[in-house]
PDB file of N, CA and C in Angstrom:
ATOM      1  N   UNK T  50      51.676-208.845  43.534  1.00  0.00           N
ATOM      2  CA  UNK T  50      50.799-208.646  44.658  1.00  0.00           C
ATOM      3  C   UNK T  50      51.626-208.794  45.933  1.00  0.00           C
ATOM      4  N   UNK T  51      51.373-207.907  46.864  1.00  0.00           N
ATOM      5  CA  UNK T  51      52.054-207.962  48.162  1.00  0.00           C
ATOM      6  C   UNK T  51      51.082-208.504  49.198  1.00  0.00           C
ATOM      7  N   UNK T  52      51.529-209.458  49.976  1.00  0.00           N
ATOM      8  CA  UNK T  52      50.716-210.021  51.052  1.00  0.00           C
ATOM      9  C   UNK T  52      51.128-209.350  52.352  1.00  0.00           C
ATOM     10  N   UNK T  53      50.137-208.843  53.085  1.00  0.00           N
ATOM     11  CA  UNK T  53      50.400-208.154  54.340  1.00  0.00           C
ATOM     12  C   UNK T  53      50.218-209.082  55.526  1.00  0.00           C
ATOM     13  N   UNK T  54      50.969-208.826  56.558  1.00  0.00           N
ATOM     14  CA  UNK T  54      50.742-209.531  57.821  1.00  0.00           C
ATOM     15  C   UNK T  54      49.474-208.950  58.440  1.00  0.00           C
ATOM     16  N   UNK T  55      48.949-209.632  59.451  1.00  0.00           N
ATOM     17  CA  UNK T  55      47.749-209.132  60.135  1.00  0.00           C
ATOM     18  C   UNK T  55      48.004-207.740  60.715  1.00  0.00           C
ATOM     19  N   UNK T  56      49.170-207.542  61.298  1.00  0.00           N
ATOM     20  CA  UNK T  56      49.504-206.230  61.888  1.00  0.00           C
ATOM     21  C   UNK T  56      49.595-205.155  60.806  1.00  0.00           C
ATOM     22  N   UNK T  57      50.201-205.477  59.665  1.00  0.00           N
ATOM     23  CA  UNK T  57      50.306-204.505  58.575  1.00  0.00           C
ATOM     24  C   UNK T  57      48.925-204.166  58.009  1.00  0.00           C
ATOM     25  N   UNK T  58      48.055-205.183  57.906  1.00  0.00           N
ATOM     26  CA  UNK T  58      46.706-204.944  57.389  1.00  0.00           C
ATOM     27  C   UNK T  58      45.917-204.056  58.340  1.00  0.00           C
ATOM     28  N   UNK T  59      46.037-204.323  59.625  1.00  0.00           N
ATOM     29  CA  UNK T  59      45.332-203.494  60.614  1.00  0.00           C
ATOM     30  C   UNK T  59      45.796-202.046  60.510  1.00  0.00           C
ATOM     31  N   UNK T  60      47.089-201.849  60.358  1.00  0.00           N
ATOM     32  CA  UNK T  60      47.646-200.502  60.239  1.00  0.00           C
ATOM     33  C   UNK T  60      47.147-199.822  58.958  1.00  0.00           C
ATOM     34  N   UNK T  61      47.084-200.569  57.862  1.00  0.00           N
ATOM     35  CA  UNK T  61      46.594-200.017  56.590  1.00  0.00           C
ATOM     36  C   UNK T  61      45.120-199.646  56.693  1.00  0.00           C
ATOM     37  N   UNK T  62      44.328-200.488  57.342  1.00  0.00           N
ATOM     38  CA  UNK T  62      42.907-200.189  57.525  1.00  0.00           C
ATOM     39  C   UNK T  62      42.719-198.941  58.386  1.00  0.00           C
ATOM     40  N   UNK T  63      43.478-198.850  59.467  1.00  0.00           N
ATOM     41  CA  UNK T  63      43.376-197.681  60.344  1.00  0.00           C
ATOM     42  C   UNK T  63      43.751-196.407  59.592  1.00  0.00           C
ATOM     43  N   UNK T  64      44.781-196.467  58.751  1.00  0.00           N
ATOM     44  CA  UNK T  64      45.186-195.299  57.954  1.00  0.00           C
ATOM     45  C   UNK T  64      44.083-194.907  56.975  1.00  0.00           C
ATOM     46  N   UNK T  65      43.447-195.899  56.364  1.00  0.00           N
ATOM     47  CA  UNK T  65      42.361-195.610  55.418  1.00  0.00           C
ATOM     48  C   UNK T  65      41.175-194.951  56.133  1.00  0.00           C
ATOM     49  N   UNK T  66      40.860-195.442  57.324  1.00  0.00           N
ATOM     50  CA  UNK T  66      39.750-194.858  58.091  1.00  0.00           C
ATOM     51  C   UNK T  66      40.089-193.434  58.519  1.00  0.00           C
ATOM     52  N   UNK T  67      41.321-193.211  58.959  1.00  0.00           N
ATOM     53  CA  UNK T  67      41.735-191.857  59.333  1.00  0.00           C
ATOM     54  C   UNK T  67      41.682-190.904  58.141  1.00  0.00           C
ATOM     55  N   UNK T  68      41.869-191.453  56.937  1.00  0.00           N
ATOM     56  CA  UNK T  68      41.821-190.639  55.718  1.00  0.00           C
ATOM     57  C   UNK T  68      40.389-190.425  55.224  1.00  0.00           C
ATOM     58  N   UNK T  69      39.408-191.032  55.920  1.00  0.00           N
ATOM     59  CA  UNK T  69      38.020-190.762  55.572  1.00  0.00           C
ATOM     60  C   UNK T  69      37.224-191.925  55.007  1.00  0.00           C
ATOM     61  N   UNK T  70      37.831-193.084  54.848  1.00  0.00           N
ATOM     62  CA  UNK T  70      37.106-194.256  54.359  1.00  0.00           C
ATOM     63  C   UNK T  70      36.504-194.992  55.546  1.00  0.00           C
ATOM     64  N   UNK T  71      35.268-195.426  55.420  1.00  0.00           N
ATOM     65  CA  UNK T  71      34.633-196.160  56.522  1.00  0.00           C
ATOM     66  C   UNK T  71      35.028-197.628  56.483  1.00  0.00           C
ATOM     67  N   UNK T  72      34.905-198.304  57.633  1.00  0.00           N
ATOM     68  CA  UNK T  72      35.158-199.742  57.676  1.00  0.00           C
ATOM     69  C   UNK T  72      34.157-200.463  56.775  1.00  0.00           C
ATOM     70  N   UNK T  73      32.926-199.944  56.687  1.00  0.00           N
ATOM     71  CA  UNK T  73      31.918-200.545  55.809  1.00  0.00           C
ATOM     72  C   UNK T  73      32.377-200.495  54.357  1.00  0.00           C
ATOM     73  N   UNK T  74      32.927-199.372  53.936  1.00  0.00           N
ATOM     74  CA  UNK T  74      33.417-199.221  52.559  1.00  0.00           C
ATOM     75  C   UNK T  74      34.595-200.160  52.321  1.00  0.00           C
ATOM     76  N   UNK T  75      35.499-200.287  53.295  1.00  0.00           N
ATOM     77  CA  UNK T  75      36.617-201.210  53.159  1.00  0.00           C
ATOM     78  C   UNK T  75      36.118-202.645  52.984  1.00  0.00           C
ATOM     79  N   UNK T  76      35.122-203.030  53.781  1.00  0.00           N
ATOM     80  CA  UNK T  76      34.572-204.378  53.705  1.00  0.00           C
ATOM     81  C   UNK T  76      33.895-204.610  52.363  1.00  0.00           C
ATOM     82  N   UNK T  77      33.132-203.650  51.913  1.00  0.00           N
ATOM     83  CA  UNK T  77      32.436-203.761  50.627  1.00  0.00           C
ATOM     84  C   UNK T  77      33.458-203.886  49.491  1.00  0.00           C
ATOM     85  N   UNK T  78      34.494-203.084  49.529  1.00  0.00           N
ATOM     86  CA  UNK T  78      35.528-203.136  48.484  1.00  0.00           C
ATOM     87  C   UNK T  78      36.255-204.469  48.495  1.00  0.00           C
ATOM     88  N   UNK T  79      36.642-204.947  49.677  1.00  0.00           N
ATOM     89  CA  UNK T  79      37.356-206.226  49.785  1.00  0.00           C
ATOM     90  C   UNK T  79      36.502-207.373  49.254  1.00  0.00           C
ATOM     91  N   UNK T  80      35.245-207.400  49.644  1.00  0.00           N
ATOM     92  CA  UNK T  80      34.357-208.479  49.185  1.00  0.00           C
ATOM     93  C   UNK T  80      34.095-208.417  47.696  1.00  0.00           C
ATOM     94  N   UNK T  81      33.857-207.215  47.178  1.00  0.00           N
ATOM     95  CA  UNK T  81      33.576-207.058  45.751  1.00  0.00           C
ATOM     96  C   UNK T  81      34.783-207.443  44.900  1.00  0.00           C
ATOM     97  N   UNK T  82      35.963-207.021  45.319  1.00  0.00           N
ATOM     98  CA  UNK T  82      37.178-207.357  44.560  1.00  0.00           C
ATOM     99  C   UNK T  82      37.498-208.848  44.653  1.00  0.00           C
ATOM    100  N   UNK T  83      37.234-209.453  45.805  1.00  0.00           N
ATOM    101  CA  UNK T  83      37.430-210.903  45.947  1.00  0.00           C
ATOM    102  C   UNK T  83      36.488-211.659  45.013  1.00  0.00           C
ATOM    103  N   UNK T  84      35.231-211.239  44.981  1.00  0.00           N
ATOM    104  CA  UNK T  84      34.261-211.884  44.091  1.00  0.00           C
ATOM    105  C   UNK T  84      34.674-211.728  42.630  1.00  0.00           C
ATOM    106  N   UNK T  85      35.105-210.544  42.263  1.00  0.00           N
ATOM    107  CA  UNK T  85      35.529-210.307  40.878  1.00  0.00           C
ATOM    108  C   UNK T  85      36.705-211.213  40.508  1.00  0.00           C
ATOM    109  N   UNK T  86      37.633-211.390  41.419  1.00  0.00           N
ATOM    110  CA  UNK T  86      38.785-212.255  41.152  1.00  0.00           C
ATOM    111  C   UNK T  86      38.357-213.715  41.048  1.00  0.00           C
ATOM    112  N   UNK T  87      37.432-214.145  41.902  1.00  0.00           N
ATOM    113  CA  UNK T  87      36.935-215.518  41.816  1.00  0.00           C
ATOM    114  C   UNK T  87      36.243-215.758  40.472  1.00  0.00           C
ATOM    115  N   UNK T  88      35.448-214.780  40.036  1.00  0.00           N
ATOM    116  CA  UNK T  88      34.769-214.913  38.743  1.00  0.00           C
ATOM    117  C   UNK T  88      35.786-214.970  37.603  1.00  0.00           C
ATOM    118  N   UNK T  89      36.800-214.148  37.676  1.00  0.00           N
ATOM    119  CA  UNK T  89      37.824-214.125  36.636  1.00  0.00           C
ATOM    120  C   UNK T  89      38.543-215.470  36.559  1.00  0.00           C
ATOM    121  N   UNK T  90      38.947-215.987  37.704  1.00  0.00           N
ATOM    122  CA  UNK T  90      39.659-217.264  37.738  1.00  0.00           C
ATOM    123  C   UNK T  90      38.774-218.418  37.275  1.00  0.00           C
ATOM    124  N   UNK T  91      37.512-218.424  37.686  1.00  0.00           N
ATOM    125  CA  UNK T  91      36.595-219.484  37.271  1.00  0.00           C
ATOM    126  C   UNK T  91      36.401-219.452  35.765  1.00  0.00           C
ATOM    127  N   UNK T  92      36.247-218.256  35.204  1.00  0.00           N
ATOM    128  CA  UNK T  92      36.062-218.130  33.761  1.00  0.00           C
ATOM    129  C   UNK T  92      37.324-218.554  33.019  1.00  0.00           C
ATOM    130  N   UNK T  93      38.462-218.105  33.508  1.00  0.00           N
ATOM    131  CA  UNK T  93      39.749-218.415  32.878  1.00  0.00           C
ATOM    132  C   UNK T  93      40.017-219.916  32.848  1.00  0.00           C
ATOM    133  N   UNK T  94      39.578-220.614  33.877  1.00  0.00           N
ATOM    134  CA  UNK T  94      39.853-222.047  33.993  1.00  0.00           C
ATOM    135  C   UNK T  94      38.627-222.912  33.688  1.00  0.00           C
ATOM    136  N   UNK T  95      37.573-222.280  33.182  1.00  0.00           N
ATOM    137  CA  UNK T  95      36.330-222.992  32.845  1.00  0.00           C
ATOM    138  C   UNK T  95      35.788-223.800  34.020  1.00  0.00           C
ATOM    139  N   UNK T  96      35.809-223.199  35.191  1.00  0.00           N
ATOM    140  CA  UNK T  96      35.302-223.847  36.396  1.00  0.00           C
ATOM    141  C   UNK T  96      33.822-223.536  36.571  1.00  0.00           C
ATOM    142  N   UNK T  97      33.103-224.384  37.307  1.00  0.00           N
ATOM    143  CA  UNK T  97      31.681-224.090  37.560  1.00  0.00           C
ATOM    144  C   UNK T  97      31.529-222.852  38.440  1.00  0.00           C
ATOM    145  N   UNK T  98      30.408-222.210  38.318  1.00  0.00           N
ATOM    146  CA  UNK T  98      30.140-220.992  39.087  1.00  0.00           C
ATOM    147  C   UNK T  98      29.604-221.349  40.467  1.00  0.00           C
ATOM    148  N   UNK T  99      30.498-221.909  41.265  1.00  0.00           N
ATOM    149  CA  UNK T  99      30.174-222.334  42.621  1.00  0.00           C
ATOM    150  C   UNK T  99      31.332-221.972  43.534  1.00  0.00           C
ATOM    151  N   UNK T 100      31.011-221.484  44.715  1.00  0.00           N
ATOM    152  CA  UNK T 100      32.048-221.166  45.701  1.00  0.00           C
ATOM    153  C   UNK T 100      31.507-221.506  47.084  1.00  0.00           C
ATOM    154  N   UNK T 101      32.360-222.015  47.935  1.00  0.00           N
ATOM    155  CA  UNK T 101      32.014-222.253  49.330  1.00  0.00           C
ATOM    156  C   UNK T 101      32.738-221.207  50.151  1.00  0.00           C
ATOM    157  N   UNK T 102      31.990-220.412  50.887  1.00  0.00           N
ATOM    158  CA  UNK T 102      32.579-219.363  51.710  1.00  0.00           C
ATOM    159  C   UNK T 102      32.704-219.884  53.141  1.00  0.00           C
ATOM    160  N   UNK T 103      33.940-220.043  53.601  1.00  0.00           N
ATOM    161  CA  UNK T 103      34.219-220.458  54.972  1.00  0.00           C
ATOM    162  C   UNK T 103      34.516-219.198  55.774  1.00  0.00           C
ATOM    163  N   UNK T 104      33.632-218.861  56.690  1.00  0.00           N
ATOM    164  CA  UNK T 104      33.759-217.613  57.445  1.00  0.00           C
ATOM    165  C   UNK T 104      34.343-217.876  58.820  1.00  0.00           C
ATOM    166  N   UNK T 105      35.411-217.174  59.110  1.00  0.00           N
ATOM    167  CA  UNK T 105      36.039-217.258  60.416  1.00  0.00           C
ATOM    168  C   UNK T 105      35.423-216.238  61.351  1.00  0.00           C
ATOM    169  N   UNK T 106      36.280-215.426  61.951  1.00  0.00           N
ATOM    170  CA  UNK T 106      35.781-214.446  62.912  1.00  0.00           C
ATOM    171  C   UNK T 106      36.134-213.036  62.459  1.00  0.00           C
ATOM    172  N   UNK T 107      35.638-212.086  63.181  1.00  0.00           N
ATOM    173  CA  UNK T 107      35.970-210.693  62.920  1.00  0.00           C
ATOM    174  C   UNK T 107      35.410-210.171  61.613  1.00  0.00           C
ATOM    175  N   UNK T 108      36.043-209.130  61.115  1.00  0.00           N
ATOM    176  CA  UNK T 108      35.572-208.483  59.892  1.00  0.00           C
ATOM    177  C   UNK T 108      35.818-209.323  58.648  1.00  0.00           C
ATOM    178  N   UNK T 109      36.743-210.290  58.703  1.00  0.00           N
ATOM    179  CA  UNK T 109      36.972-211.137  57.545  1.00  0.00           C
ATOM    180  C   UNK T 109      35.723-211.922  57.181  1.00  0.00           C
ATOM    181  N   UNK T 110      34.927-212.272  58.179  1.00  0.00           N
ATOM    182  CA  UNK T 110      33.657-212.936  57.895  1.00  0.00           C
ATOM    183  C   UNK T 110      32.767-212.004  57.078  1.00  0.00           C
ATOM    184  N   UNK T 111      32.780-210.734  57.411  1.00  0.00           N
ATOM    185  CA  UNK T 111      31.992-209.761  56.661  1.00  0.00           C
ATOM    186  C   UNK T 111      32.459-209.649  55.224  1.00  0.00           C
ATOM    187  N   UNK T 112      33.780-209.687  55.009  1.00  0.00           N
ATOM    188  CA  UNK T 112      34.314-209.664  53.645  1.00  0.00           C
ATOM    189  C   UNK T 112      33.760-210.848  52.859  1.00  0.00           C
ATOM    190  N   UNK T 113      33.720-212.030  53.496  1.00  0.00           N
ATOM    191  CA  UNK T 113      33.212-213.231  52.834  1.00  0.00           C
ATOM    192  C   UNK T 113      31.728-213.097  52.514  1.00  0.00           C
ATOM    193  N   UNK T 114      30.957-212.517  53.422  1.00  0.00           N
ATOM    194  CA  UNK T 114      29.529-212.314  53.164  1.00  0.00           C
ATOM    195  C   UNK T 114      29.315-211.371  51.976  1.00  0.00           C
ATOM    196  N   UNK T 115      30.105-210.331  51.897  1.00  0.00           N
ATOM    197  CA  UNK T 115      29.998-209.394  50.771  1.00  0.00           C
ATOM    198  C   UNK T 115      30.354-210.111  49.473  1.00  0.00           C
ATOM    199  N   UNK T 116      31.426-210.879  49.465  1.00  0.00           N
ATOM    200  CA  UNK T 116      31.815-211.627  48.267  1.00  0.00           C
ATOM    201  C   UNK T 116      30.694-212.590  47.871  1.00  0.00           C
ATOM    202  N   UNK T 117      30.128-213.293  48.845  1.00  0.00           N
ATOM    203  CA  UNK T 117      29.038-214.231  48.562  1.00  0.00           C
ATOM    204  C   UNK T 117      27.838-213.501  47.954  1.00  0.00           C
ATOM    205  N   UNK T 118      27.509-212.331  48.475  1.00  0.00           N
ATOM    206  CA  UNK T 118      26.392-211.551  47.934  1.00  0.00           C
ATOM    207  C   UNK T 118      26.634-211.182  46.481  1.00  0.00           C
ATOM    208  N   UNK T 119      27.851-210.745  46.176  1.00  0.00           N
ATOM    209  CA  UNK T 119      28.176-210.370  44.799  1.00  0.00           C
ATOM    210  C   UNK T 119      28.106-211.585  43.865  1.00  0.00           C
ATOM    211  N   UNK T 120      28.640-212.710  44.310  1.00  0.00           N
ATOM    212  CA  UNK T 120      28.618-213.913  43.483  1.00  0.00           C
ATOM    213  C   UNK T 120      27.186-214.418  43.276  1.00  0.00           C
ATOM    214  N   UNK T 121      26.403-214.461  44.346  1.00  0.00           N
ATOM    215  CA  UNK T 121      25.013-214.913  44.232  1.00  0.00           C
ATOM    216  C   UNK T 121      24.217-213.983  43.313  1.00  0.00           C
ATOM    217  N   UNK T 122      24.579-212.704  43.322  1.00  0.00           N
ATOM    218  CA  UNK T 122      23.881-211.727  42.482  1.00  0.00           C
ATOM    219  C   UNK T 122      24.050-211.966  40.990  1.00  0.00           C
ATOM    220  N   UNK T 123      25.069-212.736  40.613  1.00  0.00           N
ATOM    221  CA  UNK T 123      25.267-213.055  39.193  1.00  0.00           C
ATOM    222  C   UNK T 123      25.019-214.545  38.933  1.00  0.00           C
ATOM    223  N   UNK T 124      24.305-215.190  39.855  1.00  0.00           N
ATOM    224  CA  UNK T 124      23.861-216.550  39.614  1.00  0.00           C
ATOM    225  C   UNK T 124      24.722-217.677  40.142  1.00  0.00           C
ATOM    226  N   UNK T 125      25.753-217.357  40.902  1.00  0.00           N
ATOM    227  CA  UNK T 125      26.594-218.413  41.472  1.00  0.00           C
ATOM    228  C   UNK T 125      25.853-219.111  42.611  1.00  0.00           C
ATOM    229  N   UNK T 126      26.197-220.368  42.826  1.00  0.00           N
ATOM    230  CA  UNK T 126      25.775-221.100  44.011  1.00  0.00           C
ATOM    231  C   UNK T 126      26.836-220.832  45.073  1.00  0.00           C
ATOM    232  N   UNK T 127      26.432-220.263  46.213  1.00  0.00           N
ATOM    233  CA  UNK T 127      27.417-219.842  47.212  1.00  0.00           C
ATOM    234  C   UNK T 127      26.953-220.210  48.628  1.00  0.00           C
ATOM    235  N   UNK T 128      27.163-221.462  49.045  1.00  0.00           N
ATOM    236  CA  UNK T 128      26.880-221.769  50.442  1.00  0.00           C
ATOM    237  C   UNK T 128      27.888-221.056  51.345  1.00  0.00           C
ATOM    238  N   UNK T 129      27.411-220.620  52.507  1.00  0.00           N
ATOM    239  CA  UNK T 129      28.261-219.920  53.473  1.00  0.00           C
ATOM    240  C   UNK T 129      28.284-220.739  54.760  1.00  0.00           C
ATOM    241  N   UNK T 130      29.484-221.053  55.225  1.00  0.00           N
ATOM    242  CA  UNK T 130      29.638-221.852  56.432  1.00  0.00           C
ATOM    243  C   UNK T 130      30.401-221.066  57.486  1.00  0.00           C
ATOM    244  N   UNK T 131      29.705-220.628  58.554  1.00  0.00           N
ATOM    245  CA  UNK T 131      30.402-219.942  59.652  1.00  0.00           C
ATOM    246  C   UNK T 131      31.102-220.985  60.529  1.00  0.00           C
ATOM    247  N   UNK T 132      32.429-220.990  60.508  1.00  0.00           N
ATOM    248  CA  UNK T 132      33.201-222.017  61.205  1.00  0.00           C
ATOM    249  C   UNK T 132      33.093-221.927  62.720  1.00  0.00           C
ATOM    250  N   UNK T 133      32.921-220.733  63.254  1.00  0.00           N
ATOM    251  CA  UNK T 133      32.883-220.552  64.704  1.00  0.00           C
ATOM    252  C   UNK T 133      31.494-220.169  65.202  1.00  0.00           C
ATOM    253  N   UNK T 134      30.502-220.267  64.358  1.00  0.00           N
ATOM    254  CA  UNK T 134      29.183-219.777  64.707  1.00  0.00           C
ATOM    255  C   UNK T 134      29.179-218.264  64.654  1.00  0.00           C
ATOM    256  N   UNK T 135      28.033-217.690  64.773  1.00  0.00           N
ATOM    257  CA  UNK T 135      27.927-216.225  64.669  1.00  0.00           C
ATOM    258  C   UNK T 135      28.576-215.494  65.823  1.00  0.00           C
ATOM    259  N   UNK T 136      28.893-216.191  66.913  1.00  0.00           N
ATOM    260  CA  UNK T 136      29.505-215.533  68.058  1.00  0.00           C
ATOM    261  C   UNK T 136      30.860-214.917  67.709  1.00  0.00           C
ATOM    262  N   UNK T 137      31.542-215.485  66.728  1.00  0.00           N
ATOM    263  CA  UNK T 137      32.857-214.982  66.363  1.00  0.00           C
ATOM    264  C   UNK T 137      32.843-213.790  65.436  1.00  0.00           C
ATOM    265  N   UNK T 138      31.669-213.440  64.893  1.00  0.00           N
ATOM    266  CA  UNK T 138      31.598-212.323  63.955  1.00  0.00           C
ATOM    267  C   UNK T 138      31.767-210.988  64.669  1.00  0.00           C
ATOM    268  N   UNK T 139      32.397-210.059  63.993  1.00  0.00           N
ATOM    269  CA  UNK T 139      32.445-208.698  64.521  1.00  0.00           C
ATOM    270  C   UNK T 139      31.065-208.081  64.364  1.00  0.00           C
ATOM    271  N   UNK T 140      30.797-207.008  65.068  1.00  0.00           N
ATOM    272  CA  UNK T 140      29.501-206.328  64.924  1.00  0.00           C
ATOM    273  C   UNK T 140      29.276-205.887  63.485  1.00  0.00           C
ATOM    274  N   UNK T 141      30.318-205.474  62.814  1.00  0.00           N
ATOM    275  CA  UNK T 141      30.218-205.016  61.433  1.00  0.00           C
ATOM    276  C   UNK T 141      29.894-206.174  60.494  1.00  0.00           C
ATOM    277  N   UNK T 142      30.383-207.365  60.790  1.00  0.00           N
ATOM    278  CA  UNK T 142      30.152-208.520  59.927  1.00  0.00           C
ATOM    279  C   UNK T 142      28.734-209.078  60.069  1.00  0.00           C
ATOM    280  N   UNK T 143      28.090-208.784  61.183  1.00  0.00           N
ATOM    281  CA  UNK T 143      26.742-209.319  61.412  1.00  0.00           C
ATOM    282  C   UNK T 143      25.803-208.618  60.521  1.00  0.00           C
TER     283      UNK T 143
END
């Protein structure tokens, strides 16, 4: 797995949008894949089906909300804590 810097991620997102993918689709994909990975790791390590979503600002908060929705949809307990209040959310994350 390659970890991108914030600048590299922004550039990758912009390229995806220019190629026809919406920011909404990017957010949905990021959240769904994050949830799937959390479920895989919890199952692999026999962990309880509980996750705490700490939401920062911008679109990353939206990714966390999508992941929480996917996890809650399969019965996980998923409290969501907005660290900066809703003022820090991007319009897309709201």
